PDB file of C-alpha atoms in Angstrom:
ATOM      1  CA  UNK A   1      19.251  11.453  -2.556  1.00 44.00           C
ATOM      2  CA  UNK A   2      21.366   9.472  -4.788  1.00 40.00           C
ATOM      3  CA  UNK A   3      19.359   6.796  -6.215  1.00 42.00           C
ATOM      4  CA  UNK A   4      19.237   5.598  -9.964  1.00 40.00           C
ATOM      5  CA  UNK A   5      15.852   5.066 -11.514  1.00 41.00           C
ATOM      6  CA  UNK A   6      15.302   1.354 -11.843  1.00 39.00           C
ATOM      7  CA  UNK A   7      12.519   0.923 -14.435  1.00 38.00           C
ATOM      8  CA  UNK A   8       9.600  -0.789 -13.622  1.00 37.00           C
ATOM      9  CA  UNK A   9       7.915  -3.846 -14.662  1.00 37.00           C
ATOM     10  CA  UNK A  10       9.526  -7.035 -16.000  1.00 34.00           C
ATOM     11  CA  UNK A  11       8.396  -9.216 -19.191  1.00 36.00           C
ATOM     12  CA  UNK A  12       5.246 -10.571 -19.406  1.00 37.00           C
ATOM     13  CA  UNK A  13       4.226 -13.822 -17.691  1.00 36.00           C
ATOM     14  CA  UNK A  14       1.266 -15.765 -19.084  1.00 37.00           C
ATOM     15  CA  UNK A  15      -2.110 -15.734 -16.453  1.00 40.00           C
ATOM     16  CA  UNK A  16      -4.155 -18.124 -18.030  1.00 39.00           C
ATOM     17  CA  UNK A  17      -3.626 -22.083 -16.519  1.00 41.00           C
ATOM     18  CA  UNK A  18      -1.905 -24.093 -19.405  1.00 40.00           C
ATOM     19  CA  UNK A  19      -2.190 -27.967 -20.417  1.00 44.00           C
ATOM     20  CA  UNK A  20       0.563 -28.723 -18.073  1.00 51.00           C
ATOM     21  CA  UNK A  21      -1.510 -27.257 -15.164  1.00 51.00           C
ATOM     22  CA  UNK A  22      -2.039 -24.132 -13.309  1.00 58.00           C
ATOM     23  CA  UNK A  23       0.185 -21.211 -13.328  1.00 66.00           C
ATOM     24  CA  UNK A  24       3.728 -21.099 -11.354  1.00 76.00           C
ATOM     25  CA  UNK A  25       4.507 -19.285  -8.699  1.00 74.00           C
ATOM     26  CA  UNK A  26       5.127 -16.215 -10.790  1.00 82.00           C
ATOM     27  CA  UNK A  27       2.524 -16.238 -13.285  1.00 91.00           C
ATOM     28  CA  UNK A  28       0.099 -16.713 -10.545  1.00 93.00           C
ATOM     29  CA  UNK A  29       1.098 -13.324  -8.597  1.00 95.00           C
ATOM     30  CA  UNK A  30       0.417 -11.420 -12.135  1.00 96.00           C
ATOM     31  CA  UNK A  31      -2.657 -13.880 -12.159  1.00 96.00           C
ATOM     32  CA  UNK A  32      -4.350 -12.311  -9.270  1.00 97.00           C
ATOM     33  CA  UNK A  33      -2.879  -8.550  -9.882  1.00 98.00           C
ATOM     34  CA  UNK A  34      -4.355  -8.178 -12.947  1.00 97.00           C
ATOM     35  CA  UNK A  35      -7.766  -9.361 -11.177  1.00 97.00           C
ATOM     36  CA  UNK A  36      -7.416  -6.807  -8.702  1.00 97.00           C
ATOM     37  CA  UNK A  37      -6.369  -4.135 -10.508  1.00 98.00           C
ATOM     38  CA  UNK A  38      -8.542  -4.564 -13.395  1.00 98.00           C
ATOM     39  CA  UNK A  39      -9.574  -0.867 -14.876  1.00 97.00           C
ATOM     40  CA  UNK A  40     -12.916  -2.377 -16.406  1.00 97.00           C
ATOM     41  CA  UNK A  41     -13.960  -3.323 -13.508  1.00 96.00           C
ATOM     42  CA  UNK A  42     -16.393  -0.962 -11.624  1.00 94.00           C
ATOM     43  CA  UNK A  43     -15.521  -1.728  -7.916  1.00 94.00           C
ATOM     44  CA  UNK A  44     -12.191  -3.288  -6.691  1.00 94.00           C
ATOM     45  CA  UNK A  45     -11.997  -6.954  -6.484  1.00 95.00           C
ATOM     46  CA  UNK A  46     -10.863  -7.572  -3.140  1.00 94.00           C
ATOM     47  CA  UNK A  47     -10.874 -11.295  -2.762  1.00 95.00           C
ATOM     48  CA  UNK A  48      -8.473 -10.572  -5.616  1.00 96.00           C
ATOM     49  CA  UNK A  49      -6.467  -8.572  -3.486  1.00 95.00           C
ATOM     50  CA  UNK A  50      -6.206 -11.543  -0.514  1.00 94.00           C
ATOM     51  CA  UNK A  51      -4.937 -13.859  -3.022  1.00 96.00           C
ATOM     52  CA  UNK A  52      -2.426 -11.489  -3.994  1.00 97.00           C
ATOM     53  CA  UNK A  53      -1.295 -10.966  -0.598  1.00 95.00           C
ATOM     54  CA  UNK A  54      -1.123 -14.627   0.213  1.00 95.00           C
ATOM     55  CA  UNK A  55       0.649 -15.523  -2.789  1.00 96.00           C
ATOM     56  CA  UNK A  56       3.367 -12.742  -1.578  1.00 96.00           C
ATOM     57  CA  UNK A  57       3.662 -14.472   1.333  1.00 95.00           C
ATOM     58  CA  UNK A  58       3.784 -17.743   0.087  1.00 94.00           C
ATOM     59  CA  UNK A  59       6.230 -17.866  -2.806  1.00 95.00           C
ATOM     60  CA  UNK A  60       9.973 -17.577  -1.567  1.00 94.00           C
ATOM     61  CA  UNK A  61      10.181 -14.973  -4.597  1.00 95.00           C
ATOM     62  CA  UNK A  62       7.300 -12.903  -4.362  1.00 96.00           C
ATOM     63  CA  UNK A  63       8.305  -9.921  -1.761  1.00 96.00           C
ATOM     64  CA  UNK A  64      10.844  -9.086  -4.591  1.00 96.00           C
ATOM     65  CA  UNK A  65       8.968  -9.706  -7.357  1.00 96.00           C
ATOM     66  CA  UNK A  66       5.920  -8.821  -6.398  1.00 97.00           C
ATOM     67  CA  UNK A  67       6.586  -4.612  -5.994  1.00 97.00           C
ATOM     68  CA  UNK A  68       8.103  -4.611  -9.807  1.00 96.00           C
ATOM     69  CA  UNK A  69       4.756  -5.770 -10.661  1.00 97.00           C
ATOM     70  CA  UNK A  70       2.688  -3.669  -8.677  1.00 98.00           C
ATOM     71  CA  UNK A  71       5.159  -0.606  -9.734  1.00 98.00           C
ATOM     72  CA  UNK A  72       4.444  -1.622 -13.552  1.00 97.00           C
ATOM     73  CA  UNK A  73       0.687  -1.016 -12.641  1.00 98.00           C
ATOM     74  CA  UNK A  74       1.091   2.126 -10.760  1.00 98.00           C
ATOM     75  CA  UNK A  75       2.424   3.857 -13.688  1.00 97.00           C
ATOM     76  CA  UNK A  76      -0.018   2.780 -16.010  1.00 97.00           C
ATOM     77  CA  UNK A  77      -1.428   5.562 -18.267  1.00 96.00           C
ATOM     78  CA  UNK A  78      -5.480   4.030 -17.070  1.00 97.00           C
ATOM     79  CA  UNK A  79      -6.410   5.891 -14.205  1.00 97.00           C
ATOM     80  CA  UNK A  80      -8.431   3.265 -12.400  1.00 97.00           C
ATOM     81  CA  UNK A  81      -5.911   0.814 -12.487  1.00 98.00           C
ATOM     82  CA  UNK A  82      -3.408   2.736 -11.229  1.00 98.00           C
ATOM     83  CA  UNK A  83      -5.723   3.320  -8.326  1.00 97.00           C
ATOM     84  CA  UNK A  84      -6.425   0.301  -7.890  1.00 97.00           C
ATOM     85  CA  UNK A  85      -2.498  -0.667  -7.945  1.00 98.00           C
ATOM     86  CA  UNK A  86      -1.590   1.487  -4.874  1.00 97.00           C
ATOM     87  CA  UNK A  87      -4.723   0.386  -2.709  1.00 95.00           C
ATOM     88  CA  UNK A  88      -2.956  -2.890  -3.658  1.00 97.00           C
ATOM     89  CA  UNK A  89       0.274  -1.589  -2.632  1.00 97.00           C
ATOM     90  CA  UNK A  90      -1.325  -0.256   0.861  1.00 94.00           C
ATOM     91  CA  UNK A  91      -2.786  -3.656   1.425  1.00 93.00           C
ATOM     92  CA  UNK A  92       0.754  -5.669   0.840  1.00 95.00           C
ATOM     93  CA  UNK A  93       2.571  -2.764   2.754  1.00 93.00           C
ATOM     94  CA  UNK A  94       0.357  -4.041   5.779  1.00 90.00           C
ATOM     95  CA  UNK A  95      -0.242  -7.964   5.318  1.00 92.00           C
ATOM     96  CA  UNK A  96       3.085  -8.846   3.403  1.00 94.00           C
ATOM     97  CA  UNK A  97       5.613  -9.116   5.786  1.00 92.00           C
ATOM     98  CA  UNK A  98       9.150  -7.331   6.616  1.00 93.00           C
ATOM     99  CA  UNK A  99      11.139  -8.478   3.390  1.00 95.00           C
ATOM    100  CA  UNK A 100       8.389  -7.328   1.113  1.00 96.00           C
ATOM    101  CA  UNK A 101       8.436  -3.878   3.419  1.00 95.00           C
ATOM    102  CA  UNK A 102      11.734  -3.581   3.065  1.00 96.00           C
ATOM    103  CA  UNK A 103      12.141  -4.284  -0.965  1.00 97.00           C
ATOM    104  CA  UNK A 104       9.410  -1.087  -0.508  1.00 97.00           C
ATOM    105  CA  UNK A 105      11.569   1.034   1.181  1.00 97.00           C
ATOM    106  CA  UNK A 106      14.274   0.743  -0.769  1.00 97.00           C
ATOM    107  CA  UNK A 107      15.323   4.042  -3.465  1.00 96.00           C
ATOM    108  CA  UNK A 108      15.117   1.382  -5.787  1.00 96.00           C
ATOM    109  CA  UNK A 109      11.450   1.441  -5.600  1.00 97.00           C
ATOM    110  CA  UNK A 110      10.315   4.673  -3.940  1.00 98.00           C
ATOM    111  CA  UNK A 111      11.903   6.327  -7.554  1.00 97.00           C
ATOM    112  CA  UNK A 112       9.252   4.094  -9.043  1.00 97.00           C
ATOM    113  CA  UNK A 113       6.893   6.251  -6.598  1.00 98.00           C
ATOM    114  CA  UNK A 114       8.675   9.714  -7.691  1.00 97.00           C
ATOM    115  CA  UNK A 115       8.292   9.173 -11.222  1.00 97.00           C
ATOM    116  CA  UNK A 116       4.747   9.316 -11.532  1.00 98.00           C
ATOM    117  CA  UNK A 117       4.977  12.759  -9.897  1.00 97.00           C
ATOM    118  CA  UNK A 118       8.355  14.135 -11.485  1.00 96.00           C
ATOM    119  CA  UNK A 119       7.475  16.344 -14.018  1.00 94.00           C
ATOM    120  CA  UNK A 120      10.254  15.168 -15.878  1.00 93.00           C
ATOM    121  CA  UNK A 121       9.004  11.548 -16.072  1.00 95.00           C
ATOM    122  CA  UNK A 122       5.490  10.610 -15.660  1.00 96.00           C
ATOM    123  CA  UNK A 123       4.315  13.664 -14.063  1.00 93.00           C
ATOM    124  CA  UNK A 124       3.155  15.418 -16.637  1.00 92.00           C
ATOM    125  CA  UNK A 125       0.860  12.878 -18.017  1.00 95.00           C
ATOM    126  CA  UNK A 126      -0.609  11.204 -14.803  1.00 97.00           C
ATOM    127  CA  UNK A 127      -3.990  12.325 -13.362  1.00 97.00           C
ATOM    128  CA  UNK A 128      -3.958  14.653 -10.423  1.00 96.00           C
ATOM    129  CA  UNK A 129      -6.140  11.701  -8.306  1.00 97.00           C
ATOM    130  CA  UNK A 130      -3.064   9.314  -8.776  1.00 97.00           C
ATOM    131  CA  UNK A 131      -0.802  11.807  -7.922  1.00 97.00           C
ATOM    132  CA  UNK A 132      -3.003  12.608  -4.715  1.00 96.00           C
ATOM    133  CA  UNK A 133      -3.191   9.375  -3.747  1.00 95.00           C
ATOM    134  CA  UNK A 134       0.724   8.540  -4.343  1.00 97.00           C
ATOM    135  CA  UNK A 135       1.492  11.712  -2.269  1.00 97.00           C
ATOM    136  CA  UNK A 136      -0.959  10.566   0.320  1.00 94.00           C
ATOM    137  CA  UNK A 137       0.799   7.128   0.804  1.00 95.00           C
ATOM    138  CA  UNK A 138       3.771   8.742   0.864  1.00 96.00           C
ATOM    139  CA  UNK A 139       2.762  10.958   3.776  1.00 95.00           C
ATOM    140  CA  UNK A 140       1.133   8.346   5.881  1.00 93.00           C
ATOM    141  CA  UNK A 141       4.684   5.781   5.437  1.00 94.00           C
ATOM    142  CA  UNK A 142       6.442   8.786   6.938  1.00 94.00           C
ATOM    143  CA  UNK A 143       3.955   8.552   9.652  1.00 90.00           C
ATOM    144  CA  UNK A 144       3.392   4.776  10.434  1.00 90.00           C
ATOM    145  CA  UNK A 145       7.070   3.716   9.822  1.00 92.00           C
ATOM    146  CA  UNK A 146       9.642   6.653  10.913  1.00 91.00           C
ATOM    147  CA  UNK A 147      12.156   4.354  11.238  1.00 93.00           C
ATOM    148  CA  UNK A 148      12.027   3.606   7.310  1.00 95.00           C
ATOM    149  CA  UNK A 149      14.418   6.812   6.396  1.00 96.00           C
ATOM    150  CA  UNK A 150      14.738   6.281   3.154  1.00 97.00           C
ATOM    151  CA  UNK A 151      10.789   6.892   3.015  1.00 97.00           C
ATOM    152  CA  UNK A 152      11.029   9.849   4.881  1.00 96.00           C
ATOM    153  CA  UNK A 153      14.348  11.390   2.598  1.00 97.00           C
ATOM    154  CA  UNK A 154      12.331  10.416  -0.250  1.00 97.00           C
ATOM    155  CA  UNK A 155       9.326  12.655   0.955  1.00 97.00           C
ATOM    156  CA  UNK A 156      11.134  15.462   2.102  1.00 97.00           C
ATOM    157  CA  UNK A 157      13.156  15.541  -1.322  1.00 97.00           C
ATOM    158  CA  UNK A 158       9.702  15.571  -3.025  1.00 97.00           C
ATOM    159  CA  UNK A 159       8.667  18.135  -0.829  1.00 96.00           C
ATOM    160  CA  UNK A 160      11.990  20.218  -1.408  1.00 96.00           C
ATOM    161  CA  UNK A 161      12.131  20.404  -5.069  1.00 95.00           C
ATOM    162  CA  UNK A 162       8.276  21.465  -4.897  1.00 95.00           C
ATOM    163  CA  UNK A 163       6.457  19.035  -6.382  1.00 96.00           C
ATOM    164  CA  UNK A 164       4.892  18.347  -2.645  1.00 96.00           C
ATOM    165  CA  UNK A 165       3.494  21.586  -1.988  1.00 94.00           C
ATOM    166  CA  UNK A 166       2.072  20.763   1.340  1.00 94.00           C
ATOM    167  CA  UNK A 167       1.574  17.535   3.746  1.00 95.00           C
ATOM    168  CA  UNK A 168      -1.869  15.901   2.653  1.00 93.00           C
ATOM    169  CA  UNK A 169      -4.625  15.695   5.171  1.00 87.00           C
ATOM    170  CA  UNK A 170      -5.098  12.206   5.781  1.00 78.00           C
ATOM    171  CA  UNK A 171      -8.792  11.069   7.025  1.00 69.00           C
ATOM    172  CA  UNK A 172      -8.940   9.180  10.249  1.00 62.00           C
ATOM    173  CA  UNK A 173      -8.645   5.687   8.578  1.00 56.00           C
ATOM    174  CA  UNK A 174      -5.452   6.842   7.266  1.00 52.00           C
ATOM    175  CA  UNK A 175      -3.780   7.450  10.291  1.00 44.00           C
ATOM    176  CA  UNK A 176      -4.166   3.848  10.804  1.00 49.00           C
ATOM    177  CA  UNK A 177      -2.570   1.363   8.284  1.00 53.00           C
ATOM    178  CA  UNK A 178      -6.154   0.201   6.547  1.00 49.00           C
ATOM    179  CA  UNK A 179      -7.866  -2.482   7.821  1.00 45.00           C
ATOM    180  CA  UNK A 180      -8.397  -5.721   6.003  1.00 45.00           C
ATOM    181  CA  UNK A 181     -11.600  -5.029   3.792  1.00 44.00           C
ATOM    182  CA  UNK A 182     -12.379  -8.720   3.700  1.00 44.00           C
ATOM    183  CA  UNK A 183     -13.913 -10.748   6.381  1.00 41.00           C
ATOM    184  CA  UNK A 184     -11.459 -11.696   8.725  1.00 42.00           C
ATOM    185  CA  UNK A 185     -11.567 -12.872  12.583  1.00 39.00           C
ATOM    186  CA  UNK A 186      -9.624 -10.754  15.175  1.00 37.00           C
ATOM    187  CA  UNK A 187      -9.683  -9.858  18.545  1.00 38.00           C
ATOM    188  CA  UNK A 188     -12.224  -7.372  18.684  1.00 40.00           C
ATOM    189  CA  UNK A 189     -15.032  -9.793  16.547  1.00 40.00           C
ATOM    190  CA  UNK A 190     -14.714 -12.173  20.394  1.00 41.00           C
ATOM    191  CA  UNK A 191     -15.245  -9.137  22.474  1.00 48.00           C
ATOM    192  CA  UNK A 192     -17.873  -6.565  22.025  1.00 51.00           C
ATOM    193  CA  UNK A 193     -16.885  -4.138  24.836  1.00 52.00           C
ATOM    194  CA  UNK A 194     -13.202  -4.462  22.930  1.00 50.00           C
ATOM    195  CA  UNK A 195     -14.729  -3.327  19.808  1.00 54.00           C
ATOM    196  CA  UNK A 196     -16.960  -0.660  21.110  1.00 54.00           C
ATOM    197  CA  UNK A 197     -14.112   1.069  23.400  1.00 55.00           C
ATOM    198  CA  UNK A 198     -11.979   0.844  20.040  1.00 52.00           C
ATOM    199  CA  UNK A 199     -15.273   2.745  18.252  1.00 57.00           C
ATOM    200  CA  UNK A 200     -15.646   5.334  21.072  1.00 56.00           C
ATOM    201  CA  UNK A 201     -11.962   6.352  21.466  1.00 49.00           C
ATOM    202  CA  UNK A 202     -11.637   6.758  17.016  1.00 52.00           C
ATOM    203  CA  UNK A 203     -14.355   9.295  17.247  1.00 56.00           C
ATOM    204  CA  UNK A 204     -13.413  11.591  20.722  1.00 54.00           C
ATOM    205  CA  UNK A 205     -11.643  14.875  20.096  1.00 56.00           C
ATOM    206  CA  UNK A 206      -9.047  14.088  22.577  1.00 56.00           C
ATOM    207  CA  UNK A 207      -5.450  13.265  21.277  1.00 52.00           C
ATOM    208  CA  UNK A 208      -5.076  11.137  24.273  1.00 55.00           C
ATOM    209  CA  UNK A 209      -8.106   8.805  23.105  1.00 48.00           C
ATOM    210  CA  UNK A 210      -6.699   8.512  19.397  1.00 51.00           C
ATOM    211  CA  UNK A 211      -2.948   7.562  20.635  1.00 53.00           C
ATOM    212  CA  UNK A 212      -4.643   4.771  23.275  1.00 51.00           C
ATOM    213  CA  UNK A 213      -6.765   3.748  20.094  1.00 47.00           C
ATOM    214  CA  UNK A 214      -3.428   3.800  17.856  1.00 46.00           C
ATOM    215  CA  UNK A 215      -2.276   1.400  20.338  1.00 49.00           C
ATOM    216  CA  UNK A 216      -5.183  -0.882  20.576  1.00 45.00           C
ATOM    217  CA  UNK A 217      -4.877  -1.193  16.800  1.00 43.00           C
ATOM    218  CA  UNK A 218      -0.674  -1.701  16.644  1.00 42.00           C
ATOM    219  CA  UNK A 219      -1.263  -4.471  19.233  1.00 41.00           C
ATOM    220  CA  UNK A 220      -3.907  -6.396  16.925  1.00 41.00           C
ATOM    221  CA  UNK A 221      -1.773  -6.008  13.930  1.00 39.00           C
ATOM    222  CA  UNK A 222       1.566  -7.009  15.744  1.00 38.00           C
ATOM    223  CA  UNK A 223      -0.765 -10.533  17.140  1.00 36.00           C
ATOM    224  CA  UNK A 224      -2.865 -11.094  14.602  1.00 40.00           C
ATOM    225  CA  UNK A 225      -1.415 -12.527  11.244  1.00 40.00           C
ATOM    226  CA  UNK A 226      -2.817 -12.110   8.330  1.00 41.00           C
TER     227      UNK A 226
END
């Protein structure tokens, strides 16, 4: 893979409203990142996250911009917010459209990804949970979007130079992209029987059950915007 490390992060934008009014379209997206990322805060603030997400989708600017900052946050040298950063990045992955997807899957960013497991960069500093969890979004893109290759080179580069020594087991609700964790009509809320087929089929043993439930869930994510 021949991709040059693009570093992350670009200068600082003020978050606080000013005497002019509030925030632009750019200070706003750091605005509600630095909400839902911050490290002093015990739990996650997800409304946080939703206003992140919609402020993605609504500024013309913020699918580009918006993984630079999110990258910047990844790498930090707090734990927590670096956590918090990539459930962030999971979230926008899912709710933020194609062209923020696709400034994702670019090398551009994925290096942003490798360096915080490259020995050589910020591997050897960065806590073995963010590296889990980096690996373990990793893994699941190669899953839910094969047709992203450059994901999927990226992975099995990782994988080739060592630094992935195995695929991660991902839990259930990873196979799935993650559902929205705030309260949100869909399909399944208007029809009971819906929701408890969807239930029953998650939990059977039979790989013929998970698939149908795979595509219960890929239907209400293609018809369902966010």
């Amino acid at each position: 893979m021949a991709a040059t490390a693009v570093a992350a992060g670009a200068g600082a934008v003020a978050g606080t409203e000013s005497a002019q009014g509030p925030p632009g379209p750019a200070a706003a997206l750091e605005l509600w990142l630095n909400k839902a990322t911050d490290p002093s805060m015990s739990e996650q603030d997800w409304s946080a996250i939703q206003n992140f997400c919609e402020q993605v989708n609504t500024d013309p600017n913020g699918p580009t911009h918006a993984p630079w900052l999110l990258a910047h946050k990844i790498q930090s040298p707090q734990e927590k917010e670096a956590l918090y950063a990539l459930t962030v990045l999971e979230m926008c992955m899912n709710h933020c459209g194609e062209k923020f997807h696709s400034e994702v899957a670019k090398f551009r960013f994925l290096n942003e990804l490798i360096k915080v497991l490259s020995p050589k960069y910020l591997g050897s500093w960065a806590t073995e949970k963010v590296k889990g969890r980096v690996i373990e979004i990793l893994f699941s893109w190669t899953v839910w979007f094969p047709e992203d290759i450059k994901i999927r080179d990226a992975y099995q580069m990782l994988k080739k130079q060592g630094i992935i020594k195995q695929d991660p087991k991902l839990p259930v609700d990873k196979i799935l992209p993650p559902p929205s964790p705030w309260p949100k009509s869909s399909i399944f809320d208007a029809d009971e029987e819906k929701s408890k087929l969807l239930t029953r089929l998650l939990k059977s043993n039979h790989p013929e059950d998970l698939q149908a439930a795979v595509l219960k869930v890929a239907v209400v994510y293609v018809i369902t915007p966010f």
